[in-house]
Amino acid sequence: MKLIITPDAASATHVAAHLLADTIRQRPDAVLGLATGRTMEGVYAALADIHRAEALSFSGIASFNLDEYVGLPPSDPRSYRHYMQTHLFDHVDADERHIHVPNGIAADLKTECAAYEAAIRTHGGISLQLLGIGDTGHIGFNEPPSPFDTRTRVVELDAATRQQNAEMFGGDPDAVPSEAITMGVGTILDAKRLLMVATGPAKADIVAAALEGPITPDVSASAIRLHGDVVVVLDEASAGALSPETRALANAG
Ligand code: F6R
C-alpha cells in the first residue's frame, strides 16, 4: 500500500485528481471506477481544472460508479447520476454512452445488478477504482458486515450512513432512501488499482480502523489491504489517529 499524507483537504483531492489524470494519460481508454460524496467534490473539481488547463481528454474513457440510491431517478438532484453530471461530466468531454451508474429505478433490481457486473466484465474490468470511506467503514455502500466476495447487489443502508448523507435530504435521515445498489467488495477488489481518499477529522478513527485494525467484513474498507496495488491519500486531519508505524509509510516514494 502506498500512503500519501497531505497538509490539507485541498491538496489531498488535488493529488488524487492528478493520479486519475495520469491513469487517463497512460491509457486514454481507461475504465474508471468512480465514487460520489463530499470528499469527491474536490477531486472532480480538480480533475475538471486539469481537463481545461492541460487539455486532458475524457473522450475515450468509460466509467462505472460504485453506487446509486434505490428509488431515485437519474434526473433527481439527490441521485448519484445527477451528482456525477453536475460535479464532473458537465465539465469534461466524456462520452455519455460510456458512462455507467446503477439504475436505482430499474423494474428488476436483481437483473440490473447482474447486468452491471456483466458490463464491467465486458469492458475488461476497472483500471482504477476511486473510493471514499463512510462513517461505518463502508466502501461503496458495503455496510458492515459485507463479506469480501460480495458482488453488485441491493443493500439496506445503515442508520449511520443515512445520518451521514442526510444533508442532501433536507437534513432528515429518514428521508434518505433506505436501500441502494452498490458494487460489492469483491467487485471493488477486482479493479486493477484502488485509490482511496479521505479528508477531515471526522474520518480519523475509521481510517485508522481500516488501515490498522483487523481485516474484517465489519469494516469493509479494511479489505483494500488485501489488494496488491492500492494508493491511500489522506489529509493530516483524517490521518490523525494513525500510529507512528503507519505514518512512517507515508510519502515513502
Ligand atoms: C459514494 C460512496 C461512499 C462515499 C463515502 C464517503 O459513492 O461510495 O462510500 O465515498 O460514504 O462519503 P463522503 O465523502 O461524503 O464523506
Coordinates of C-alpha atoms and ligand atoms in Angstrom, one line a residue:
M1 CA 0.0 0.0 0.0
K2 CA 1.2 3.4 -0.9
L3 CA 0.2 6.1 1.6
I4 CA 0.3 9.8 0.8
I5 CA -0.5 12.3 3.6
T6 CA -1.0 15.9 2.5
P7 CA -1.3 19.0 4.7
D8 CA -4.9 19.8 3.9
A9 CA -8.0 18.5 2.1
A10 CA -7.5 20.7 -1.0
S11 CA -4.0 19.2 -1.5
A12 CA -5.3 15.6 -0.9
T13 CA -8.1 16.0 -3.5
H14 CA -5.5 17.6 -5.9
V15 CA -3.1 14.7 -5.5
A16 CA -6.0 12.2 -6.1
A17 CA -7.1 14.1 -9.3
H18 CA -3.6 14.0 -10.6
L19 CA -3.4 10.2 -10.1
L20 CA -6.7 9.8 -12.0
A21 CA -5.4 12.1 -14.8
D22 CA -2.1 10.1 -15.0
T23 CA -4.2 7.0 -15.5
I24 CA -6.1 8.6 -18.3
R25 CA -2.9 9.9 -19.9
Q26 CA -1.3 6.4 -19.8
R27 CA -4.5 4.7 -21.1
P28 CA -6.9 7.1 -22.9
D29 CA -9.5 4.2 -22.9
A30 CA -9.2 3.6 -19.2
V31 CA -12.2 2.2 -17.3
L32 CA -12.6 4.4 -14.3
G33 CA -14.5 3.3 -11.2
L34 CA -16.0 6.4 -9.7
A35 CA -17.4 7.4 -6.3
T36 CA -19.6 10.3 -5.1
G37 CA -19.9 12.1 -1.8
R38 CA -18.4 15.3 -0.3
T39 CA -14.8 14.2 -0.5
M40 CA -15.0 13.6 -4.2
E41 CA -16.4 17.0 -4.9
G42 CA -12.9 18.4 -4.6
V43 CA -11.4 15.6 -6.6
Y44 CA -13.8 16.2 -9.5
A45 CA -13.3 20.0 -9.4
A46 CA -9.5 19.5 -9.6
L47 CA -10.0 17.0 -12.4
A48 CA -12.1 19.4 -14.4
D49 CA -9.4 22.0 -13.9
I50 CA -6.8 19.6 -15.3
H51 CA -9.1 18.9 -18.3
R52 CA -9.2 22.6 -19.1
A53 CA -5.6 23.6 -18.2
E54 CA -3.9 20.6 -19.7
A55 CA -6.3 19.6 -22.4
L56 CA -6.8 16.1 -20.8
S57 CA -9.4 14.4 -22.8
F58 CA -12.0 12.1 -21.3
S59 CA -13.5 11.1 -24.7
G60 CA -12.1 7.6 -24.7
I61 CA -12.8 6.6 -21.1
A62 CA -15.6 4.5 -19.8
S63 CA -16.8 4.9 -16.2
F64 CA -18.7 2.8 -13.7
N65 CA -20.0 4.4 -10.5
L66 CA -19.9 2.5 -7.3
D67 CA -23.5 3.0 -6.2
E68 CA -26.9 4.6 -6.5
Y69 CA -29.9 5.1 -4.2
V70 CA -32.9 2.8 -4.9
G71 CA -35.9 4.7 -5.9
L72 CA -34.3 7.9 -7.2
P73 CA -34.4 8.6 -11.0
P74 CA -31.2 9.9 -12.7
S75 CA -32.9 13.3 -13.0
D76 CA -33.4 13.6 -9.2
P77 CA -30.8 16.2 -7.9
R78 CA -30.1 13.9 -5.0
S79 CA -29.3 10.9 -7.2
Y80 CA -25.7 9.9 -7.8
R81 CA -26.2 10.0 -11.5
H82 CA -27.1 13.7 -11.2
Y83 CA -24.2 14.3 -8.8
M84 CA -21.8 12.9 -11.5
Q85 CA -23.3 15.1 -14.1
T86 CA -23.0 18.3 -12.2
H87 CA -19.6 17.6 -10.5
L88 CA -17.8 16.0 -13.4
F89 CA -19.5 15.2 -16.7
D90 CA -20.8 18.7 -17.4
H91 CA -17.2 19.9 -17.2
V92 CA -15.3 17.3 -19.3
D93 CA -15.6 15.7 -22.7
A94 CA -16.7 12.2 -21.6
D95 CA -18.9 10.3 -24.0
E96 CA -22.3 9.9 -22.4
R97 CA -22.7 6.4 -24.0
H98 CA -19.8 5.1 -21.9
I99 CA -20.9 6.5 -18.5
H100 CA -22.4 3.9 -16.2
V101 CA -24.3 4.4 -12.9
P102 CA -26.5 1.7 -11.5
N103 CA -30.2 2.4 -12.3
G104 CA -31.9 2.8 -9.0
I105 CA -35.4 2.7 -10.6
A106 CA -34.9 -0.4 -12.6
A107 CA -38.0 -2.6 -12.7
D108 CA -36.0 -5.6 -11.8
L109 CA -33.1 -4.6 -9.5
K110 CA -31.6 -8.0 -9.3
T111 CA -31.3 -8.1 -13.1
E112 CA -29.9 -4.6 -13.1
C113 CA -27.2 -5.7 -10.6
A114 CA -26.2 -8.7 -12.7
A115 CA -26.1 -6.6 -15.9
Y116 CA -23.9 -4.1 -14.1
E117 CA -21.4 -6.7 -13.2
A118 CA -21.5 -8.1 -16.8
A119 CA -20.9 -4.6 -18.3
I120 CA -17.8 -4.2 -16.1
R121 CA -16.5 -7.5 -17.3
T122 CA -17.3 -6.7 -21.0
H123 CA -15.3 -3.5 -20.6
G124 CA -12.3 -5.6 -19.5
G125 CA -12.6 -4.7 -15.8
I126 CA -11.9 -1.4 -13.9
S127 CA -8.5 0.1 -14.4
L128 CA -8.6 2.4 -11.4
Q129 CA -11.3 2.4 -8.7
L130 CA -11.7 5.6 -6.7
L131 CA -13.0 5.1 -3.2
G132 CA -14.1 7.2 -0.2
I133 CA -14.8 5.8 3.2
G134 CA -18.0 6.2 5.1
D135 CA -18.6 6.6 8.8
T136 CA -19.4 2.9 9.0
G137 CA -16.2 2.0 7.3
H138 CA -18.1 1.3 4.0
I139 CA -16.6 1.5 0.6
G140 CA -19.3 2.0 -2.0
F141 CA -22.4 1.2 0.1
N142 CA -21.0 -2.0 1.6
E143 CA -22.3 -1.6 5.1
P144 CA -21.0 -3.9 7.8
P145 CA -20.9 -6.8 7.7
S146 CA -20.1 -7.1 3.9
P147 CA -18.3 -10.3 3.0
F148 CA -15.3 -9.7 0.8
D149 CA -16.7 -11.8 -2.0
T150 CA -19.9 -9.7 -2.4
R151 CA -20.9 -8.5 -5.9
T152 CA -23.1 -5.7 -7.1
R153 CA -26.4 -6.0 -5.2
V154 CA -29.1 -4.2 -3.3
V155 CA -28.2 -3.3 0.3
E156 CA -30.0 -1.7 3.2
L157 CA -28.3 1.4 4.3
D158 CA -27.0 1.7 7.8
A159 CA -28.7 4.3 10.1
A160 CA -25.3 6.0 10.4
T161 CA -25.0 6.3 6.7
R162 CA -28.4 7.8 6.3
Q163 CA -27.4 10.3 9.0
Q164 CA -24.1 10.9 7.2
N165 CA -25.9 11.6 3.9
A166 CA -28.9 13.5 5.3
E167 CA -27.7 16.9 4.2
M168 CA -28.9 16.3 0.6
F169 CA -32.3 15.3 2.0
G170 CA -33.2 18.4 4.0
G171 CA -31.2 17.2 7.0
D172 CA -33.6 14.4 7.7
P173 CA -32.0 10.9 7.8
D174 CA -35.4 9.3 7.4
A175 CA -35.8 11.0 4.0
V176 CA -32.6 9.3 2.8
P177 CA -33.6 6.2 0.8
S178 CA -33.3 3.0 2.9
E179 CA -31.8 1.0 0.1
A180 CA -29.1 1.3 -2.5
I181 CA -27.4 -0.6 -5.3
T182 CA -23.7 -1.0 -4.7
M183 CA -20.8 -2.7 -6.3
G184 CA -19.7 -5.5 -3.9
V185 CA -16.4 -5.6 -2.0
G186 CA -15.4 -8.4 -4.4
T187 CA -16.3 -6.2 -7.4
I188 CA -14.1 -3.5 -6.0
L189 CA -11.2 -5.8 -5.2
D190 CA -11.2 -6.9 -8.8
A191 CA -10.2 -3.4 -10.0
K192 CA -6.6 -3.3 -11.2
R193 CA -5.8 -0.4 -8.9
L194 CA -7.6 1.2 -5.9
L195 CA -7.3 4.9 -4.9
M196 CA -8.9 5.7 -1.6
V197 CA -9.2 9.3 -0.5
A198 CA -10.3 10.6 2.9
T199 CA -10.3 14.1 4.4
G200 CA -11.3 15.8 7.6
P201 CA -11.0 14.9 11.3
A202 CA -14.4 13.1 11.4
K203 CA -12.7 10.3 9.3
A204 CA -9.7 9.8 11.5
D205 CA -10.9 6.9 13.7
I206 CA -12.5 4.9 10.9
V207 CA -9.4 5.5 8.7
A208 CA -7.2 4.1 11.5
A209 CA -9.6 1.1 11.9
A210 CA -9.5 0.4 8.2
L211 CA -5.7 0.7 7.8
E212 CA -4.5 -0.7 11.2
G213 CA -7.4 -2.8 12.7
P214 CA -8.4 -6.3 11.8
I215 CA -9.1 -7.0 8.2
T216 CA -12.8 -7.8 8.6
P217 CA -16.2 -7.6 6.8
D218 CA -17.2 -5.4 9.8
V219 CA -15.0 -2.7 8.3
S220 CA -15.4 -3.0 4.5
A221 CA -12.6 -0.6 3.8
S222 CA -10.1 -2.9 5.6
A223 CA -10.5 -5.2 2.5
I224 CA -8.3 -2.8 0.5
R225 CA -5.3 -4.1 2.4
L226 CA -5.8 -7.5 0.6
H227 CA -5.2 -5.7 -2.8
G228 CA -1.8 -5.6 -4.3
D229 CA -2.0 -2.1 -5.9
V230 CA -3.5 0.5 -3.5
V231 CA -2.9 4.2 -3.0
V232 CA -4.4 5.9 0.0
V233 CA -4.5 9.7 0.0
L234 CA -5.3 11.4 3.4
D235 CA -5.0 14.9 4.7
E236 CA -3.4 15.4 8.1
A237 CA -6.8 15.6 9.8
S238 CA -8.0 12.2 8.5
A239 CA -4.6 10.7 9.3
G240 CA -4.8 12.0 12.8
A241 CA -5.4 8.6 14.6
L242 CA -2.7 6.6 12.6
S243 CA 0.1 5.0 14.6
P244 CA 3.7 6.3 14.0
E245 CA 4.4 3.0 12.3
T246 CA 1.7 3.5 9.7
R247 CA 2.6 7.2 9.3
A248 CA 6.2 6.1 8.6
L249 CA 4.9 4.6 5.3
A250 CA 3.6 7.9 4.2
N251 CA 5.2 9.7 1.2
A252 CA 7.9 7.0 1.1
G253 CA 8.4 7.1 -2.7
Ligands
F6R1 C1 -20.3 7.1 -2.6 C2 -19.6 6.1 -1.9 C3 -19.3 6.2 -0.4 C4 -18.6 7.5 0.0 C5 -18.4 7.6 1.5 C6 -17.7 8.9 1.9 O1 -20.4 6.8 -4.0 O2 -19.1 5.2 -2.5 O3 -18.6 5.1 0.0 O4 -17.4 7.6 -0.7 O5 -19.6 7.5 2.1 O6 -18.6 9.9 1.7 P1 -18.2 11.5 2.0 O7 -17.1 11.8 1.0 O8 -19.4 12.2 1.7 O9 -17.8 11.5 3.4

